[in-house]
Amino acid sequence: MNLLKFRAKNFRSVFDSGEVNLSSDVTVLAGKNEAGKTVLFKALEKFNQESKFDGDDLPIDSPEATPEITLTFKLSRNDFSTLTEGVRLPSGLSKDAVTSIPFEVTKTFNNEYQFDGKEGSVVDLLLRSKERKKRQIIEKLNPGFLSVRALFETHGVSAYPLATTETLDSDQVDKLRIEFLPQIEAALGRLPTEQQEEVRKFSEQVGSTVAEFDQLVQEYKINTKKMWEVIPIFVYFEAFDKEDTLPFEIAIEEAKKHVSVQRYCAISGLDLERLSDPQASVQTKLALVKNVSAVIEGDFKDCWKQDKIDLRVEMYGDTKLIFAFYEQGKKHPFKMDQRSKGLQWFLAFYLLLKAEVKQYTSIILIDEPGLFVHAQAQNDILAVLTVLAKENQILLTTHSPYLIDPARLDRIRLVIRDFDRKKNKGTRVYSLTSEAAVDRVTLMPIITAIGLDITKQLTIAADHNLVVEGISDYYYLRAALKFIPATVGKNFEGVHLIPLTGADNVPPLVSLLIGWRLGFHVLLDRDIKGKEIAQTLSEKLLVPEEQISFVSRTDNHRIEDLISKIDFNKYVLERADDYKENELNSDSIPGSNKAPFAKRFFEQVEGGQITVSRETKDSFTALFTALSSKKMQSGN
C-alpha cells in the first residue's frame, strides 16, 4: 500500500493543508519553527484507529469547525490479492486496472471513517458495490409496498407500517424485520382469501430481501476489516525517553513489557519466552543470546559509522539481560546513559525503524531527526532512511541540510504558515516548484544542501574557470550545455564553473584567482549590481574587459531571462503559460530562493523529461557562442 497524498482540514493550526503529494519513499517537510510541521504529523497520527480526535484538536479561533483528515492510497498487487481472497470477482476484471485507481479514506471528528473511490477502484469493488446492491434490492420492493398498501386500504386494513424505502439505511430494514413482517402476518386474516396468497408471496419476498440485505451488511463489514488489514498505521517518532532507551540491566520478565527491548527482539529474533523457560538449559539460553547479539551487533555497526562501537546483549545469571556498548579495543562495557545523546538517539531511532519495518506495514513519521548528532551522523541517518524506505514510507521534518539529498529535491515539501487567515488560513504545504513566494528561512536548508552538493564536484583549474554569481547561474548553464548545439558546447568541455553566493562575492574570489595566477572569466547579470561589480573588477582589480561578460545585451536581464516565458512558467515555476507574462522571469522568484528552481530545471533537462523551445535554445546558444571567443586566462 502506498500513500499518495493527504489533506488535513480544521486540525489545530491547520485550517486546510491543501493536498500534500508524497514521495513513494522519503518525503521531507521543510519549514520554519511554528510553521505547523509537527501539527501535520499529529494529524496523520490521529488517523490511526486507536487514536481519537478530541477537543484539543479543534482549530484555533474556529471551534465551530471540526477536524478531518483524508488519505489517498494506491494498492499494490499483493494488497489486492489479500483483499480479494475468497471474493467472487466480476468476470474480465483486470488486477492492474483496479490497483491503478487510487481510493480515499477520510476520518471525521466523530472518529468515523468514510471510504470513497472512483468506479473500478477496490473501494468500489468491495464496499460501494455492496452499498449499491443494498439500495437496489430495497428499491425493488417499493412497487410491492404500494400495491399491498392499496389492497389493504381497499379492504379497510391499515394497522401496519407500509412506508416506502426510497433511501437505504439499516433502520428501515430493521423496521421491516421487526414491525412489518410480524404485523402483516397478523393482518392477513382480515383480507379476502383470494388476496391473502398475493400478500403472503410479497411478505416472503420482503423476508428474503432482508436476509440478502443482512448478508450484504456482513460482507461489507468483512471487506472493511480486510481493508484495515492492509492500510498502514502511522508511527510517530519525536525524541527518546526511558522507554525508547535500552536499559543496561533488566529482568527477562520485565523485558517482555519494555518497548525498546521488544523492538530489539523483533529485529534480532530474540525469544524472551524461551529465555524464561525454566526447562531450558543455561547452555541453550547462552547460545540464543549470543546468536542474536551477533545479528544486531553487525547490523548496527553498518548503520552507525561514527565510532567503532559494538552493541551486544548478554545473559546475567538466569533471569536478567544486559544491553551494553563495547568500544574497539576495550573489554569493559558501557551503559547506554554513559554514551552521547547523539548515539542514544540514533539507537532509539534505529530500533524503532527496524522493528516497524520488520513487524508492520507502517508509515514512519520522524520529527526533527538527528538534533543530538553532528553532520556526518546525520548523513548516516539519511542513508538508513533511504534503505528502510524501500519497505516503509517515511515522512520527516528537518532544518538540517545534511538530511536533504540534493539529488532528490522531489522529496521536499515546504510548510508555510500564514498568520493572516484571510489569505490562506494558517498552515499550507507546497511542492518545491509550485509556490515562488517562499522566504529564505524556509528554503535555507535546501539551498545549503544544494551548495554542499556542488562543493563535492567543484574544481579550480590553472585556466578555464568561469566565475558566476550564484548557484542558479551554475545550474541553468549546466542545463543549457545539454540542449545547445554540440559544436558550440564542445568549446566548454574543459571549463570549470565556479558558483558563488551573490555578486558581492565575485571581487574577493577574483582577487584570489589573480594572486594564484589562475585563469578565469567572469559572467554577470546585466542588472545594476552586475554593472557595479564589473566596474569594480575593471577599476580596482584591473581585470581586462575581455575577461568580463554579461548574460545578455538587454538591460536588467539575468540568467533566467534567457529562458522563454512559456518554458520558464511551464518547467521552472510549473505555472500556466501566461503566468506573469508581462514580468521578467528573474523577477518571478526572490533572488535568495532561486537555487532549488534552477536545480529542478537542470534535473529535468538532464533526465530528458523536457524539451525546451527554439527561443530558449537560441538565447543560450548566443551566450555560449559569445563566451567561446573570450579569454579565460590569468592575463599575466
PDB file of C-alpha atoms in Angstrom, residues 304-504:
ATOM      1  CA  TRP A 304      26.443   3.810  12.914  1.00  0.00           C
ATOM      2  CA  LYS A 305      29.743   4.739  11.312  1.00  0.00           C
ATOM      3  CA  GLN A 306      30.965   7.448  13.658  1.00  0.00           C
ATOM      4  CA  ASP A 307      32.825   5.237  16.141  1.00  0.00           C
ATOM      5  CA  LYS A 308      33.905   1.611  16.326  1.00  0.00           C
ATOM      6  CA  ILE A 309      31.209   0.510  18.749  1.00  0.00           C
ATOM      7  CA  ASP A 310      29.508  -2.855  19.218  1.00  0.00           C
ATOM      8  CA  LEU A 311      26.005  -3.205  20.676  1.00  0.00           C
ATOM      9  CA  ARG A 312      25.617  -6.534  22.469  1.00  0.00           C
ATOM     10  CA  VAL A 313      23.107  -8.357  24.638  1.00  0.00           C
ATOM     11  CA  GLU A 314      24.351 -10.785  27.307  1.00  0.00           C
ATOM     12  CA  MET A 315      22.872 -13.053  29.960  1.00  0.00           C
ATOM     13  CA  TYR A 316      23.329 -12.048  33.602  1.00  0.00           C
ATOM     14  CA  GLY A 317      22.556 -15.085  35.713  1.00  0.00           C
ATOM     15  CA  ASP A 318      19.437 -16.997  34.721  1.00  0.00           C
ATOM     16  CA  THR A 319      16.880 -14.202  34.891  1.00  0.00           C
ATOM     17  CA  LYS A 320      18.450 -10.989  33.620  1.00  0.00           C
ATOM     18  CA  LEU A 321      19.737  -9.432  30.414  1.00  0.00           C
ATOM     19  CA  ILE A 322      22.494  -6.867  29.909  1.00  0.00           C
ATOM     20  CA  PHE A 323      22.452  -4.440  26.956  1.00  0.00           C
ATOM     21  CA  ALA A 324      25.826  -2.764  26.567  1.00  0.00           C
ATOM     22  CA  PHE A 325      28.168  -0.945  24.218  1.00  0.00           C
ATOM     23  CA  TYR A 326      31.750  -2.093  23.719  1.00  0.00           C
ATOM     24  CA  GLU A 327      34.363   0.239  22.275  1.00  0.00           C
ATOM     25  CA  GLN A 328      37.047  -1.145  19.998  1.00  0.00           C
ATOM     26  CA  GLY A 329      39.996  -2.408  21.988  1.00  0.00           C
ATOM     27  CA  LYS A 330      38.205  -2.195  25.354  1.00  0.00           C
ATOM     28  CA  LYS A 331      36.890  -5.112  27.382  1.00  0.00           C
ATOM     29  CA  HIS A 332      34.591  -3.261  29.756  1.00  0.00           C
ATOM     30  CA  PRO A 333      31.001  -2.494  28.741  1.00  0.00           C
ATOM     31  CA  PHE A 334      29.388   0.938  28.775  1.00  0.00           C
ATOM     32  CA  LYS A 335      25.827   1.734  29.829  1.00  0.00           C
ATOM     33  CA  MET A 336      23.560   3.494  27.371  1.00  0.00           C
ATOM     34  CA  ASP A 337      23.374   6.624  29.518  1.00  0.00           C
ATOM     35  CA  GLN A 338      27.177   6.809  29.537  1.00  0.00           C
ATOM     36  CA  ARG A 339      27.211   7.414  25.800  1.00  0.00           C
ATOM     37  CA  SER A 340      26.422  10.653  23.975  1.00  0.00           C
ATOM     38  CA  LYS A 341      22.880  11.876  23.487  1.00  0.00           C
ATOM     39  CA  GLY A 342      23.522  11.540  19.769  1.00  0.00           C
ATOM     40  CA  LEU A 343      24.298   7.838  19.999  1.00  0.00           C
ATOM     41  CA  GLN A 344      21.369   7.232  22.344  1.00  0.00           C
ATOM     42  CA  TRP A 345      19.026   8.989  19.917  1.00  0.00           C
ATOM     43  CA  PHE A 346      20.424   7.094  16.938  1.00  0.00           C
ATOM     44  CA  LEU A 347      19.967   3.769  18.713  1.00  0.00           C
ATOM     45  CA  ALA A 348      16.356   4.558  19.668  1.00  0.00           C
ATOM     46  CA  PHE A 349      15.714   5.721  16.101  1.00  0.00           C
ATOM     47  CA  TYR A 350      17.370   2.613  14.662  1.00  0.00           C
ATOM     48  CA  LEU A 351      15.379   0.217  16.868  1.00  0.00           C
ATOM     49  CA  LEU A 352      12.068   1.889  16.104  1.00  0.00           C
ATOM     50  CA  LEU A 353      12.516   1.930  12.359  1.00  0.00           C
ATOM     51  CA  LYS A 354      13.981  -1.534  12.043  1.00  0.00           C
ATOM     52  CA  ALA A 355      11.265  -3.032  14.262  1.00  0.00           C
ATOM     53  CA  GLU A 356       8.467  -1.285  12.376  1.00  0.00           C
ATOM     54  CA  VAL A 357       9.851  -2.404   9.032  1.00  0.00           C
ATOM     55  CA  LYS A 358      10.110  -5.971  10.284  1.00  0.00           C
ATOM     56  CA  GLN A 359       6.736  -6.226  12.032  1.00  0.00           C
ATOM     57  CA  TYR A 360       4.200  -3.959  10.423  1.00  0.00           C
ATOM     58  CA  THR A 361       3.034  -2.154   7.344  1.00  0.00           C
ATOM     59  CA  SER A 362       3.740   1.301   8.701  1.00  0.00           C
ATOM     60  CA  ILE A 363       4.348   4.859   7.628  1.00  0.00           C
ATOM     61  CA  ILE A 364       7.059   6.356   9.815  1.00  0.00           C
ATOM     62  CA  LEU A 365       6.775   9.986  10.955  1.00  0.00           C
ATOM     63  CA  ILE A 366      10.070  11.374  12.251  1.00  0.00           C
ATOM     64  CA  ASP A 367      10.043  14.854  13.757  1.00  0.00           C
ATOM     65  CA  GLU A 368      13.405  16.637  13.533  1.00  0.00           C
ATOM     66  CA  PRO A 369      15.700  13.568  13.411  1.00  0.00           C
ATOM     67  CA  GLY A 370      19.290  13.929  14.469  1.00  0.00           C
ATOM     68  CA  LEU A 371      19.035  17.001  16.699  1.00  0.00           C
ATOM     69  CA  PHE A 372      21.671  15.499  19.004  1.00  0.00           C
ATOM     70  CA  VAL A 373      24.063  14.244  16.360  1.00  0.00           C
ATOM     71  CA  HIS A 374      26.637  16.030  14.223  1.00  0.00           C
ATOM     72  CA  ALA A 375      26.576  16.484  10.465  1.00  0.00           C
ATOM     73  CA  GLN A 376      28.276  13.227   9.474  1.00  0.00           C
ATOM     74  CA  ALA A 377      25.971  11.211  11.716  1.00  0.00           C
ATOM     75  CA  GLN A 378      23.007  12.950  10.101  1.00  0.00           C
ATOM     76  CA  ASN A 379      24.297  11.653   6.781  1.00  0.00           C
ATOM     77  CA  ASP A 380      24.204   8.177   8.343  1.00  0.00           C
ATOM     78  CA  ILE A 381      20.590   8.790   9.352  1.00  0.00           C
ATOM     79  CA  LEU A 382      19.676   9.775   5.796  1.00  0.00           C
ATOM     80  CA  ALA A 383      21.385   6.645   4.482  1.00  0.00           C
ATOM     81  CA  VAL A 384      19.429   4.430   6.899  1.00  0.00           C
ATOM     82  CA  LEU A 385      16.174   6.168   5.970  1.00  0.00           C
ATOM     83  CA  THR A 386      16.806   5.654   2.284  1.00  0.00           C
ATOM     84  CA  VAL A 387      17.357   1.915   2.781  1.00  0.00           C
ATOM     85  CA  LEU A 388      14.396   1.389   5.115  1.00  0.00           C
ATOM     86  CA  ALA A 389      12.081   3.429   2.879  1.00  0.00           C
ATOM     87  CA  LYS A 390      12.221   0.592   0.357  1.00  0.00           C
ATOM     88  CA  GLU A 391       9.835  -1.216   2.709  1.00  0.00           C
ATOM     89  CA  ASN A 392       8.023   1.591   4.546  1.00  0.00           C
ATOM     90  CA  GLN A 393       7.234   5.138   3.506  1.00  0.00           C
ATOM     91  CA  ILE A 394       8.928   7.737   5.699  1.00  0.00           C
ATOM     92  CA  LEU A 395       7.992  11.357   6.361  1.00  0.00           C
ATOM     93  CA  LEU A 396      10.384  13.592   8.251  1.00  0.00           C
ATOM     94  CA  THR A 397      10.682  17.218   9.261  1.00  0.00           C
ATOM     95  CA  THR A 398      14.052  18.916   9.366  1.00  0.00           C
ATOM     96  CA  HIS A 399      16.026  22.147   9.429  1.00  0.00           C
ATOM     97  CA  SER A 400      19.246  20.356   8.567  1.00  0.00           C
ATOM     98  CA  PRO A 401      20.777  20.425   5.061  1.00  0.00           C
ATOM     99  CA  TYR A 402      22.521  17.126   5.888  1.00  0.00           C
ATOM    100  CA  LEU A 403      19.138  15.355   5.904  1.00  0.00           C
ATOM    101  CA  ILE A 404      18.256  16.680   2.456  1.00  0.00           C
ATOM    102  CA  ASP A 405      19.535  14.819  -0.580  1.00  0.00           C
ATOM    103  CA  PRO A 406      20.286  17.469  -3.249  1.00  0.00           C
ATOM    104  CA  ALA A 407      19.746  14.824  -5.910  1.00  0.00           C
ATOM    105  CA  ARG A 408      16.191  14.239  -4.641  1.00  0.00           C
ATOM    106  CA  LEU A 409      14.604  17.662  -4.364  1.00  0.00           C
ATOM    107  CA  ASP A 410      11.383  15.991  -5.486  1.00  0.00           C
ATOM    108  CA  ARG A 411      11.111  14.760  -1.897  1.00  0.00           C
ATOM    109  CA  ILE A 412      10.840  18.295  -0.491  1.00  0.00           C
ATOM    110  CA  ARG A 413       7.551  19.837   0.646  1.00  0.00           C
ATOM    111  CA  LEU A 414       7.526  23.387   2.002  1.00  0.00           C
ATOM    112  CA  VAL A 415       5.404  24.027   5.085  1.00  0.00           C
ATOM    113  CA  ILE A 416       4.361  27.675   5.351  1.00  0.00           C
ATOM    114  CA  ARG A 417       2.125  29.298   7.913  1.00  0.00           C
ATOM    115  CA  ASP A 418       0.292  32.476   7.017  1.00  0.00           C
ATOM    116  CA  PHE A 419      -0.951  34.183  10.141  1.00  0.00           C
ATOM    117  CA  ASP A 420      -3.389  36.248   8.080  1.00  0.00           C
ATOM    118  CA  ARG A 421      -6.316  33.842   7.836  1.00  0.00           C
ATOM    119  CA  LYS A 422      -7.936  35.937   5.112  1.00  0.00           C
ATOM    120  CA  LYS A 423      -5.231  34.768   2.702  1.00  0.00           C
ATOM    121  CA  ASN A 424      -4.884  31.022   3.087  1.00  0.00           C
ATOM    122  CA  LYS A 425      -5.911  30.159   6.637  1.00  0.00           C
ATOM    123  CA  GLY A 426      -2.861  29.031   8.539  1.00  0.00           C
ATOM    124  CA  THR A 427      -0.535  26.183   7.629  1.00  0.00           C
ATOM    125  CA  ARG A 428      -0.273  25.180   3.978  1.00  0.00           C
ATOM    126  CA  VAL A 429       2.023  22.727   2.218  1.00  0.00           C
ATOM    127  CA  TYR A 430       3.529  23.270  -1.225  1.00  0.00           C
ATOM    128  CA  SER A 431       5.792  21.371  -3.561  1.00  0.00           C
ATOM    129  CA  LEU A 432       9.171  22.969  -4.128  1.00  0.00           C
ATOM    130  CA  THR A 433       8.294  24.458  -7.503  1.00  0.00           C
ATOM    131  CA  SER A 434       4.630  25.356  -7.097  1.00  0.00           C
ATOM    132  CA  GLU A 435       4.963  28.418  -4.864  1.00  0.00           C
ATOM    133  CA  ALA A 436       7.527  31.064  -5.723  1.00  0.00           C
ATOM    134  CA  ALA A 437       6.981  33.453  -2.799  1.00  0.00           C
ATOM    135  CA  VAL A 438       8.796  31.450  -0.135  1.00  0.00           C
ATOM    136  CA  ASP A 439      11.015  33.212   2.392  1.00  0.00           C
ATOM    137  CA  ARG A 440      14.723  32.480   2.649  1.00  0.00           C
ATOM    138  CA  VAL A 441      14.490  30.965   6.139  1.00  0.00           C
ATOM    139  CA  THR A 442      12.190  28.215   4.870  1.00  0.00           C
ATOM    140  CA  LEU A 443      14.464  27.424   1.943  1.00  0.00           C
ATOM    141  CA  MET A 444      17.768  27.832   3.785  1.00  0.00           C
ATOM    142  CA  PRO A 445      18.430  24.112   4.492  1.00  0.00           C
ATOM    143  CA  ILE A 446      17.592  23.253   0.884  1.00  0.00           C
ATOM    144  CA  ILE A 447      19.816  25.964  -0.574  1.00  0.00           C
ATOM    145  CA  THR A 448      22.617  24.957   1.796  1.00  0.00           C
ATOM    146  CA  ALA A 449      22.251  21.292   0.812  1.00  0.00           C
ATOM    147  CA  ILE A 450      22.493  22.241  -2.860  1.00  0.00           C
ATOM    148  CA  GLY A 451      25.602  24.307  -2.122  1.00  0.00           C
ATOM    149  CA  LEU A 452      27.179  21.452  -0.195  1.00  0.00           C
ATOM    150  CA  ASP A 453      26.488  19.140  -3.108  1.00  0.00           C
ATOM    151  CA  ILE A 454      28.180  21.495  -5.579  1.00  0.00           C
ATOM    152  CA  THR A 455      31.327  21.659  -3.432  1.00  0.00           C
ATOM    153  CA  LYS A 456      31.775  17.902  -3.884  1.00  0.00           C
ATOM    154  CA  GLN A 457      32.225  18.386  -7.628  1.00  0.00           C
ATOM    155  CA  LEU A 458      33.753  21.876  -7.608  1.00  0.00           C
ATOM    156  CA  THR A 459      37.266  22.182  -9.017  1.00  0.00           C
ATOM    157  CA  ILE A 460      39.508  25.140  -9.823  1.00  0.00           C
ATOM    158  CA  ALA A 461      41.930  24.685 -12.684  1.00  0.00           C
ATOM    159  CA  ALA A 462      45.015  26.603 -13.839  1.00  0.00           C
ATOM    160  CA  ASP A 463      42.922  28.032 -16.677  1.00  0.00           C
ATOM    161  CA  HIS A 464      39.348  27.874 -17.968  1.00  0.00           C
ATOM    162  CA  ASN A 465      37.469  28.871 -14.786  1.00  0.00           C
ATOM    163  CA  LEU A 466      34.122  30.578 -15.343  1.00  0.00           C
ATOM    164  CA  VAL A 467      33.002  32.532 -12.262  1.00  0.00           C
ATOM    165  CA  VAL A 468      29.220  33.048 -11.963  1.00  0.00           C
ATOM    166  CA  GLU A 469      27.208  34.971  -9.396  1.00  0.00           C
ATOM    167  CA  GLY A 470      25.153  32.174  -7.889  1.00  0.00           C
ATOM    168  CA  ILE A 471      24.031  28.568  -7.757  1.00  0.00           C
ATOM    169  CA  SER A 472      21.112  29.270 -10.096  1.00  0.00           C
ATOM    170  CA  ASP A 473      23.513  30.526 -12.795  1.00  0.00           C
ATOM    171  CA  TYR A 474      25.528  27.325 -12.357  1.00  0.00           C
ATOM    172  CA  TYR A 475      22.527  25.040 -12.924  1.00  0.00           C
ATOM    173  CA  TYR A 476      20.985  26.979 -15.797  1.00  0.00           C
ATOM    174  CA  LEU A 477      24.332  26.967 -17.625  1.00  0.00           C
ATOM    175  CA  ARG A 478      24.814  23.254 -16.981  1.00  0.00           C
ATOM    176  CA  ALA A 479      21.301  22.613 -18.281  1.00  0.00           C
ATOM    177  CA  ALA A 480      21.957  24.717 -21.403  1.00  0.00           C
ATOM    178  CA  LEU A 481      25.037  22.669 -22.219  1.00  0.00           C
ATOM    179  CA  LYS A 482      22.639  19.745 -22.651  1.00  0.00           C
ATOM    180  CA  PHE A 483      20.461  21.399 -25.297  1.00  0.00           C
ATOM    181  CA  ILE A 484      22.631  23.881 -27.231  1.00  0.00           C
ATOM    182  CA  PRO A 485      24.281  22.605 -30.447  1.00  0.00           C
ATOM    183  CA  ALA A 486      27.115  20.158 -29.737  1.00  0.00           C
ATOM    184  CA  THR A 487      29.510  22.226 -31.867  1.00  0.00           C
ATOM    185  CA  VAL A 488      29.040  25.190 -29.531  1.00  0.00           C
ATOM    186  CA  GLY A 489      29.065  23.167 -26.332  1.00  0.00           C
ATOM    187  CA  LYS A 490      32.274  21.391 -27.321  1.00  0.00           C
ATOM    188  CA  ASN A 491      34.238  24.591 -26.646  1.00  0.00           C
ATOM    189  CA  PHE A 492      33.264  24.342 -22.946  1.00  0.00           C
ATOM    190  CA  GLU A 493      34.273  20.765 -22.218  1.00  0.00           C
ATOM    191  CA  GLY A 494      37.266  21.889 -20.133  1.00  0.00           C
ATOM    192  CA  VAL A 495      35.621  24.879 -18.459  1.00  0.00           C
ATOM    193  CA  HIS A 496      35.132  24.783 -14.673  1.00  0.00           C
ATOM    194  CA  LEU A 497      32.008  26.606 -13.414  1.00  0.00           C
ATOM    195  CA  ILE A 498      32.561  28.297 -10.051  1.00  0.00           C
ATOM    196  CA  PRO A 499      29.254  29.439  -8.472  1.00  0.00           C
ATOM    197  CA  LEU A 500      29.262  31.998  -5.665  1.00  0.00           C
ATOM    198  CA  THR A 501      26.533  33.129  -3.278  1.00  0.00           C
ATOM    199  CA  GLY A 502      25.904  36.537  -4.760  1.00  0.00           C
ATOM    200  CA  ALA A 503      27.562  39.133  -6.966  1.00  0.00           C
ATOM    201  CA  ASP A 504      29.263  40.809  -3.993  1.00  0.00           C
TER     202      ASP A 504
END
